[in-house]
Amino acid sequence: MDALPTTRTCAILDRDGLQALIAALAARGYQVLGPVLRDGAILYDEIAGLADLPAGWTDRQAPGRYRLERRADEALFGFAVGPQSWKRFLHPPVETLWRAQQGEGGLLFSTAAGPSPRYAFLGVRACELHAIAIQDRVFCEGPYPEPGYAERRRDAFIVAVNCAEAGDTCFCASMDCGPQAEDGFDLALTELIDETRHAFLVEVGSAAGEELLTGLPRRAAADAERAAAAAVVARTASQMGRRLDTAGLKELLQDNPEHPRWSEVAERCLSCANCTMVCPTCFCTTVEDRGDLAGSSAERVRKWDSCFTLDFSYLHGGSVRQSARARYRQWMTHKLASWIDQFGTSGCVGCGRCITWCPVGIDITEEAAAIRATLPEPRGEDHGGH
Amino acid sequence: MPVALADPFLPQPYRVERRRRELAGTVTLELAPLAGACPAFAPGQFNMLYAFGVGEAAISLSGDPASRATFVHTVRHVGAVSGALAGLEPGATVGVRGPFGRGWPLAAAEGADVLVVAGGLGLAPLRPAIYAILARRERYGRVVILVGSRSPAEILYRRELERWRQRSDLEVRVTVDHADAGWRGHVGVVPALIPRADFDPQDTLALVCGPEVMMRFAANALLAAGIKAGRIHLSLERNMKCAIGLCGHCQFGPSFVCKDGPVMSLERIAEILAVPEI
Amino acid sequence: MEGIEEILGRHPFFAGFAAEHGRLVAGCARNQRFAAGEYLFREGDPADAFFLIRHGRVALELVEPGRPPVAFATLGEGEIVGASWLLPPYRWRFAARAVELTRAIGIDAACLRGKCEADHHLGYEMMKRFLPILVERLQATRLQILDVYGKR
């Protein structure tokens, strides 16, 4: 497997080199974000250096289950993905859109968004690169680009990490979204760790990445090191906990809105919205209008929303999707099917978060397979001849 | 290519110039921008109207598209926001974002007969289309306007319908679901008027707006009359928050009603129109 | 003056009707004229006819005690008034009132029922024409009872 495109510039960073990378990003004015250990999970937050990274920890994931465990080594990126994604920075969970003042001349609206920090993301997985690319399409490629997202996205510096470990709920390989980071990064790391070494093969993905790398203490990558990095990704690809058969999946879901499986899954689904909150591509939001008690000022706050809430489809008089069955169907059909109509790509990258963080362990790959396996006979099918 | 606004989320302040009571709980507001002229709109488009401190609602444009002095909106009090909007008096300011959405495909109606089917407040988003057609009446064939209402007291734009009915170049029929003793017009649902109207089904563009059930019945009657699904256009209603396809609320199968609609051809939506809770 | 057979032949209800069947129906038919306000029939009357409206408008009404009659449908040119003549006990279940001057062809029900019994081809042709009208009106009634324009 020729996992690393040979045209890319490669180098080797050791741990000090990685520390220098973080420092160089901070020196360039980036707010550097990376994985940190917190609240019993690996989350994404501001990091000052290597010491903040979850060295020696991994995550064990299963449907409805997430546990941290010690690793036998001191790997810095030896885990899959946690409950958060980079979405929370590019597309914040809560954001004030504008403020309004009631003055003598009437209402005055002013935009509330200040300048966003310039983010550097360290440790972006292949599935997450794809998720960011999908949200780029959602927010930037329509007739009305989302100005805040577009600005944060434009300014972001992305350091990807090739996964050395696939979780039990991972299925990026079958979604063509990993585990190899192929595109959409400035730099990409592959962690090489064994008894003899702890280093990072770094690939350049952009001019900005190249420029940054030039200033770092590094050495050339040997062929053996390139091969070792390729082997890491190949091993991960072979360890995928799950797969999703995407062949004809769009039509399968869109043509079967009355499949009995929707009712079956609705009996388990709690409509808790966890899957939509942890999903790195779910983009839906609602707004909250707040006024002060004096009635002189008001503001509009945008918040992440979920198609699992009743309010989501509210039309005067009632909600369109009253049943959990309809709401689950909407989520899954949107994610895997109508997303393709809307944005030319599936909305799923195979990160497995919706499976891990579902409190009852509903597995999107299993639901898709069940619908495929028990397709009802087409109505009106003629079995008896003429 | 639509023009990208600097900030599509930021409302512009408009003043209520006039307020006219149409029906019980239903008013028509004329809104003028505090600065400049109203942006141009296409019949069938909508604005997001913001009532200070209460919230925002999608309200279709119901005035003459040729007039740039004011936006005209007919609002019915059905919830907190529409109630606040309907209660606004002249002089009050509202926030306006828009116009948004795809309107009626009037260009496709040129040279053809036009059949307008409206139920209840569904006449509001159709009125700009009627104005546009009347402004260039010679470009269209027969123009038929069928209006359904709950009762004679609840006929929207009644005086205007009366005026249109006097014209020799329009066929206007109004029907009510429930008649009182004084009503001398049609009684029955508006789809029942479709077989009685005079149009060439081979060359007619049908524009339909009203409650979704009524539109489904009307669509079936139009198909039965021989109009092709691609020539039947419905204006849909879903929960709209952002109006620009970014918040996800108004999804209707693969479509975002706010940006792919609100006007959509029956051909595009026929398969999911009758799917419950889609 | 145009004969009743020709008038029937041009009425949309009889589109595609065989000439021989047209003659049979015409034998039961007569021209009728109802002034505005005049009743074609009232609830409970024997359903001894049905009507093809040529011009004018007819309101179908039900009466509640203490209230003016409620019109639940109006019918106009080219439409049919009345189906109760098809079913025992052959009594009208509602009233039909001319809203304006109305010209119609009234068809004697006993006469036509007899001919339909005698000639099932004719009976079947009549049924094929009545059933879609009844289904359409059932559909319209469904929509009407939903009261879709009200605040709900």
Coordinates of N, CA and C in Angstrom, one line a residue, chain C residues 12-147:
Chain C
P12 N -71.7 17.5 -20.4 CA -70.5 16.7 -20.2 C -70.8 15.4 -19.5
F13 N -71.9 15.3 -18.7 CA -72.2 14.1 -18.1 C -72.4 12.9 -19.0
F14 N -72.9 13.2 -20.2 CA -73.2 12.2 -21.2 C -72.1 12.0 -22.3
A15 N -70.9 12.6 -22.0 CA -69.9 12.6 -23.0 C -69.6 11.1 -23.3
G16 N -69.5 10.7 -24.6 CA -69.2 9.4 -25.0 C -70.3 8.4 -24.8
F17 N -71.5 8.9 -24.6 CA -72.7 8.0 -24.4 C -73.1 7.5 -25.8
A18 N -73.5 6.2 -25.8 CA -74.0 5.7 -27.1 C -75.3 6.3 -27.5
A19 N -75.5 6.5 -28.8 CA -76.7 7.2 -29.2 C -78.0 6.5 -28.8
E20 N -78.0 5.2 -28.8 CA -79.2 4.5 -28.4 C -79.5 4.7 -26.9
H21 N -78.4 4.8 -26.1 CA -78.7 5.0 -24.7 C -79.2 6.5 -24.5
G22 N -78.6 7.4 -25.3 CA -79.0 8.8 -25.2 C -80.5 8.9 -25.5
R23 N -81.0 8.1 -26.5 CA -82.4 8.1 -26.8 C -83.3 7.6 -25.6
L24 N -82.8 6.6 -25.0 CA -83.5 6.0 -23.9 C -83.6 7.0 -22.7
V25 N -82.5 7.7 -22.4 CA -82.5 8.7 -21.3 C -83.4 9.9 -21.7
A26 N -83.3 10.3 -23.0 CA -84.1 11.5 -23.4 C -85.6 11.2 -23.2
G27 N -85.9 9.9 -23.4 CA -87.3 9.6 -23.2 C -87.8 9.8 -21.8
C28 N -86.9 9.9 -20.8 CA -87.3 10.2 -19.4 C -87.1 11.6 -19.0
A29 N -86.6 12.5 -20.0 CA -86.1 13.8 -19.6 C -87.1 14.9 -20.0
R30 N -87.0 16.0 -19.3 CA -87.8 17.2 -19.7 C -87.0 18.4 -19.2
N31 N -87.2 19.5 -19.9 CA -86.6 20.8 -19.5 C -87.3 21.4 -18.3
Q32 N -86.5 21.9 -17.4 CA -87.1 22.6 -16.3 C -86.5 23.9 -16.0
R33 N -87.2 24.8 -15.3 CA -86.7 26.1 -15.1 C -87.1 26.4 -13.6
F34 N -86.1 26.9 -12.9 CA -86.3 27.2 -11.5 C -85.9 28.7 -11.2
A35 N -86.8 29.4 -10.7 CA -86.5 30.8 -10.4 C -85.6 30.9 -9.2
A36 N -84.9 32.0 -9.0 CA -84.0 32.2 -7.9 C -84.9 32.0 -6.6
G37 N -84.4 31.1 -5.7 CA -85.1 30.9 -4.4 C -86.0 29.7 -4.5
E38 N -86.3 29.2 -5.7 CA -87.2 28.1 -5.8 C -86.5 26.8 -5.5
Y39 N -87.2 25.9 -4.9 CA -86.5 24.6 -4.5 C -86.7 23.6 -5.6
L40 N -85.7 22.9 -6.0 CA -85.8 21.7 -6.9 C -86.4 20.6 -6.1
F41 N -86.0 20.4 -4.9 CA -86.6 19.4 -4.0 C -86.3 19.8 -2.6
R42 N -87.0 19.1 -1.6 CA -86.7 19.4 -0.2 C -86.4 18.0 0.5
E43 N -85.7 18.1 1.6 CA -85.3 16.9 2.3 C -86.6 16.1 2.6
G44 N -86.5 14.8 2.4 CA -87.6 13.9 2.8 C -88.6 13.7 1.6
D45 N -88.5 14.6 0.6 CA -89.4 14.4 -0.6 C -89.0 13.1 -1.3
P46 N -89.9 12.4 -2.0 CA -89.5 11.3 -2.8 C -88.4 11.7 -3.9
A47 N -87.4 10.9 -4.0 CA -86.3 11.2 -5.0 C -86.7 10.7 -6.3
D48 N -87.6 11.4 -7.0 CA -88.2 10.9 -8.2 C -87.5 11.5 -9.5
A49 N -86.4 12.2 -9.3 CA -85.7 12.7 -10.4 C -84.3 13.1 -10.1
F50 N -83.5 13.3 -11.1 CA -82.2 14.0 -10.9 C -82.1 15.0 -12.0
F51 N -81.1 16.0 -11.8 CA -81.1 17.1 -12.6 C -79.7 17.4 -13.2
L52 N -79.7 17.7 -14.5 CA -78.5 18.2 -15.1 C -78.6 19.7 -15.3
I53 N -77.7 20.4 -14.6 CA -77.8 21.9 -14.7 C -77.3 22.3 -16.0
R54 N -78.1 23.2 -16.7 CA -77.6 23.8 -17.9 C -77.1 25.2 -17.7
H55 N -77.8 26.0 -16.9 CA -77.4 27.3 -16.5 C -77.8 27.5 -15.1
G56 N -77.1 28.4 -14.4 CA -77.6 28.8 -13.1 C -76.8 28.1 -12.0
R57 N -77.3 28.2 -10.8 CA -76.6 27.7 -9.6 C -77.6 27.1 -8.6
V58 N -77.2 26.0 -8.1 CA -78.1 25.3 -7.1 C -77.3 25.1 -5.8
A59 N -78.0 25.4 -4.7 CA -77.3 25.2 -3.4 C -78.0 24.0 -2.8
L60 N -77.1 23.1 -2.2 CA -77.6 22.0 -1.5 C -77.6 22.4 0.0
E61 N -78.7 22.1 0.7 CA -78.9 22.6 2.0 C -79.3 21.6 3.0
L62 N -79.0 21.8 4.2 CA -79.5 21.1 5.4 C -80.1 22.1 6.3
V63 N -81.0 21.7 7.1 CA -81.7 22.6 8.0 C -81.5 22.1 9.4
E64 N -81.1 23.0 10.3 CA -81.0 22.8 11.7 C -82.1 23.6 12.4
P65 N -82.7 23.1 13.4 CA -83.8 23.8 14.1 C -83.2 25.2 14.6
G66 N -84.0 26.2 14.4 CA -83.6 27.5 15.0 C -82.5 28.2 14.2
R67 N -82.1 27.7 13.1 CA -81.1 28.3 12.3 C -81.5 28.4 10.9
P68 N -81.0 29.4 10.2 CA -81.2 29.4 8.7 C -80.6 28.2 8.1
P69 N -81.1 27.8 6.9 CA -80.5 26.6 6.3 C -79.1 26.8 6.0
V70 N -78.3 25.7 6.1 CA -76.9 25.7 5.8 C -76.6 25.1 4.5
A71 N -76.0 25.9 3.6 CA -75.6 25.4 2.3 C -74.3 24.7 2.4
F72 N -74.2 23.4 2.0 CA -72.9 22.7 2.1 C -72.2 22.5 0.8
A73 N -72.9 22.8 -0.3 CA -72.3 22.8 -1.6 C -73.1 23.6 -2.6
T74 N -72.5 24.1 -3.6 CA -73.2 24.7 -4.7 C -72.8 24.0 -6.0
L75 N -73.8 23.9 -6.9 CA -73.5 23.2 -8.1 C -73.9 24.1 -9.3
G76 N -73.2 24.0 -10.4 CA -73.5 24.9 -11.5 C -73.5 24.2 -12.8
E77 N -73.4 25.0 -13.8 CA -73.5 24.5 -15.2 C -72.6 23.3 -15.4
G78 N -73.3 22.3 -16.1 CA -72.6 21.1 -16.4 C -72.5 20.0 -15.3
E79 N -73.1 20.4 -14.1 CA -73.1 19.4 -13.0 C -74.4 18.8 -12.7
I80 N -74.4 17.8 -11.9 CA -75.5 16.9 -11.6 C -76.0 17.2 -10.2
V81 N -77.3 17.2 -10.1 CA -77.9 17.4 -8.7 C -78.6 16.1 -8.4
G82 N -78.2 15.4 -7.3 CA -79.0 14.3 -6.8 C -78.6 12.9 -7.2
A83 N -78.4 12.1 -6.1 CA -78.1 10.7 -6.3 C -79.0 9.8 -5.6
S84 N -79.9 10.4 -4.7 CA -80.8 9.6 -3.9 C -81.7 8.8 -4.7
W85 N -82.0 9.2 -6.0 CA -82.9 8.4 -6.8 C -82.3 7.0 -7.2
L86 N -81.0 6.8 -6.9 CA -80.4 5.6 -7.2 C -80.6 4.5 -6.2
L87 N -80.9 5.0 -4.9 CA -80.8 4.0 -3.8 C -82.2 4.1 -3.1
P88 N -82.7 2.9 -2.7 CA -83.9 2.9 -1.9 C -83.5 3.6 -0.6
P89 N -84.4 4.2 0.1 CA -85.8 4.3 -0.2 C -86.2 5.4 -1.1
Y90 N -85.3 5.9 -1.9 CA -85.6 7.0 -2.9 C -86.2 8.2 -2.3
R91 N -85.5 8.7 -1.3 CA -85.9 10.0 -0.6 C -84.7 10.9 -0.6
W92 N -85.0 12.2 -0.8 CA -83.9 13.2 -0.8 C -83.4 13.4 0.7
R93 N -82.1 13.4 0.8 CA -81.5 13.6 2.1 C -81.1 15.0 2.4
F94 N -81.3 15.9 1.5 CA -81.0 17.3 1.7 C -82.0 18.1 0.7
A95 N -82.0 19.4 0.8 CA -82.8 20.2 -0.1 C -81.9 20.8 -1.2
A96 N -82.5 21.1 -2.3 CA -81.7 21.8 -3.4 C -82.5 23.0 -3.8
R97 N -81.8 24.2 -3.7 CA -82.5 25.4 -3.9 C -81.8 26.2 -5.0
A98 N -82.5 26.7 -6.0 CA -81.9 27.5 -7.0 C -81.5 28.8 -6.4
V99 N -80.2 29.2 -6.5 CA -79.6 30.4 -6.0 C -80.0 31.5 -6.9
E100 N -79.9 31.2 -8.2 CA -80.3 32.2 -9.2 C -81.1 31.4 -10.3
L101 N -81.6 32.1 -11.2 CA -82.4 31.5 -12.3 C -81.7 30.3 -12.8
T102 N -82.3 29.1 -12.8 CA -81.6 27.9 -13.1 C -82.4 27.1 -14.2
R103 N -81.7 26.8 -15.3 CA -82.3 25.9 -16.2 C -81.7 24.5 -16.1
A104 N -82.5 23.5 -16.1 CA -81.9 22.2 -15.9 C -82.8 21.2 -16.7
I105 N -82.2 20.0 -16.9 CA -82.9 18.9 -17.5 C -83.3 18.0 -16.3
G106 N -84.5 17.8 -16.1 CA -84.9 16.9 -15.0 C -85.1 15.5 -15.7
I107 N -84.6 14.5 -15.0 CA -84.8 13.1 -15.5 C -85.6 12.3 -14.6
D108 N -86.7 11.8 -15.1 CA -87.6 11.0 -14.3 C -86.9 9.8 -13.8
A109 N -86.9 9.6 -12.5 CA -86.1 8.6 -11.9 C -86.8 7.2 -12.1
A110 N -88.1 7.1 -11.8 CA -88.8 5.9 -12.0 C -88.6 5.4 -13.4
C111 N -88.8 6.3 -14.4 CA -88.6 5.9 -15.8 C -87.3 5.4 -16.1
L112 N -86.2 6.1 -15.6 CA -84.8 5.7 -15.9 C -84.5 4.4 -15.2
R113 N -84.9 4.3 -13.9 CA -84.6 3.1 -13.1 C -85.1 1.9 -13.9
G114 N -86.3 2.0 -14.4 CA -87.0 0.9 -15.2 C -86.1 0.6 -16.4
K115 N -85.7 1.6 -17.1 CA -84.9 1.3 -18.3 C -83.5 0.7 -18.0
C116 N -83.0 1.1 -16.8 CA -81.7 0.6 -16.4 C -81.8 -0.9 -16.0
E117 N -82.9 -1.2 -15.4 CA -83.2 -2.6 -15.0 C -83.3 -3.4 -16.2
A118 N -84.0 -2.9 -17.2 CA -84.3 -3.6 -18.4 C -83.0 -3.8 -19.3
D119 N -82.2 -2.8 -19.3 CA -81.0 -2.8 -20.1 C -79.8 -2.5 -19.2
H120 N -79.1 -3.6 -18.8 CA -78.0 -3.4 -17.8 C -76.8 -2.7 -18.4
H121 N -76.7 -2.7 -19.7 CA -75.6 -1.9 -20.4 C -75.9 -0.4 -20.1
L122 N -77.1 0.0 -20.2 CA -77.5 1.4 -19.9 C -77.2 1.7 -18.4
G123 N -77.6 0.7 -17.6 CA -77.5 0.9 -16.1 C -76.0 1.0 -15.8
Y124 N -75.2 0.2 -16.4 CA -73.7 0.3 -16.1 C -73.1 1.6 -16.6
E125 N -73.6 2.1 -17.8 CA -73.1 3.3 -18.2 C -73.5 4.5 -17.3
M126 N -74.7 4.4 -16.8 CA -75.1 5.4 -15.8 C -74.3 5.3 -14.5
M127 N -74.1 4.1 -14.0 CA -73.3 3.9 -12.8 C -71.8 4.5 -13.0
K128 N -71.3 4.2 -14.2 CA -69.9 4.6 -14.4 C -69.8 6.2 -14.4
R129 N -70.9 6.8 -14.7 CA -70.9 8.3 -14.7 C -71.2 8.8 -13.3
F130 N -72.0 8.1 -12.6 CA -72.4 8.6 -11.2 C -71.3 8.4 -10.2
L131 N -70.6 7.2 -10.3 CA -69.7 6.9 -9.3 C -68.6 7.9 -9.1
P132 N -67.9 8.3 -10.2 CA -66.8 9.3 -10.0 C -67.3 10.6 -9.4
I133 N -68.6 11.0 -9.7 CA -69.1 12.2 -9.1 C -69.3 12.0 -7.6
L134 N -69.8 10.9 -7.2 CA -70.0 10.6 -5.8 C -68.7 10.6 -5.1
V135 N -67.6 9.9 -5.7 CA -66.3 9.9 -5.1 C -65.7 11.2 -4.9
E136 N -65.8 12.0 -6.0 CA -65.3 13.4 -5.9 C -66.0 14.2 -4.8
R137 N -67.3 14.0 -4.7 CA -68.0 14.8 -3.6 C -67.6 14.2 -2.2
L138 N -67.4 12.9 -2.2 CA -66.9 12.4 -0.9 C -65.5 13.0 -0.5
Q139 N -64.7 13.1 -1.5 CA -63.3 13.7 -1.3 C -63.5 15.1 -0.8
A140 N -64.3 15.9 -1.5 CA -64.5 17.3 -1.2 C -65.1 17.4 0.3
T141 N -66.0 16.5 0.6 CA -66.5 16.5 2.0 C -65.4 16.2 3.0
R142 N -64.5 15.3 2.7 CA -63.4 15.1 3.6 C -62.6 16.3 3.9
L143 N -62.3 17.0 2.8 CA -61.5 18.2 2.9 C -62.3 19.3 3.7
Q144 N -63.6 19.3 3.4 CA -64.4 20.3 4.1 C -64.5 20.1 5.6
I145 N -64.6 18.8 6.0 CA -64.8 18.6 7.4 C -63.4 18.8 8.2
L146 N -62.3 18.8 7.4 CA -61.0 19.1 8.1 C -61.0 20.6 8.5
D147 N -61.8 21.4 7.9 CA -61.9 22.8 8.3 C -60.5 23.4 8.3

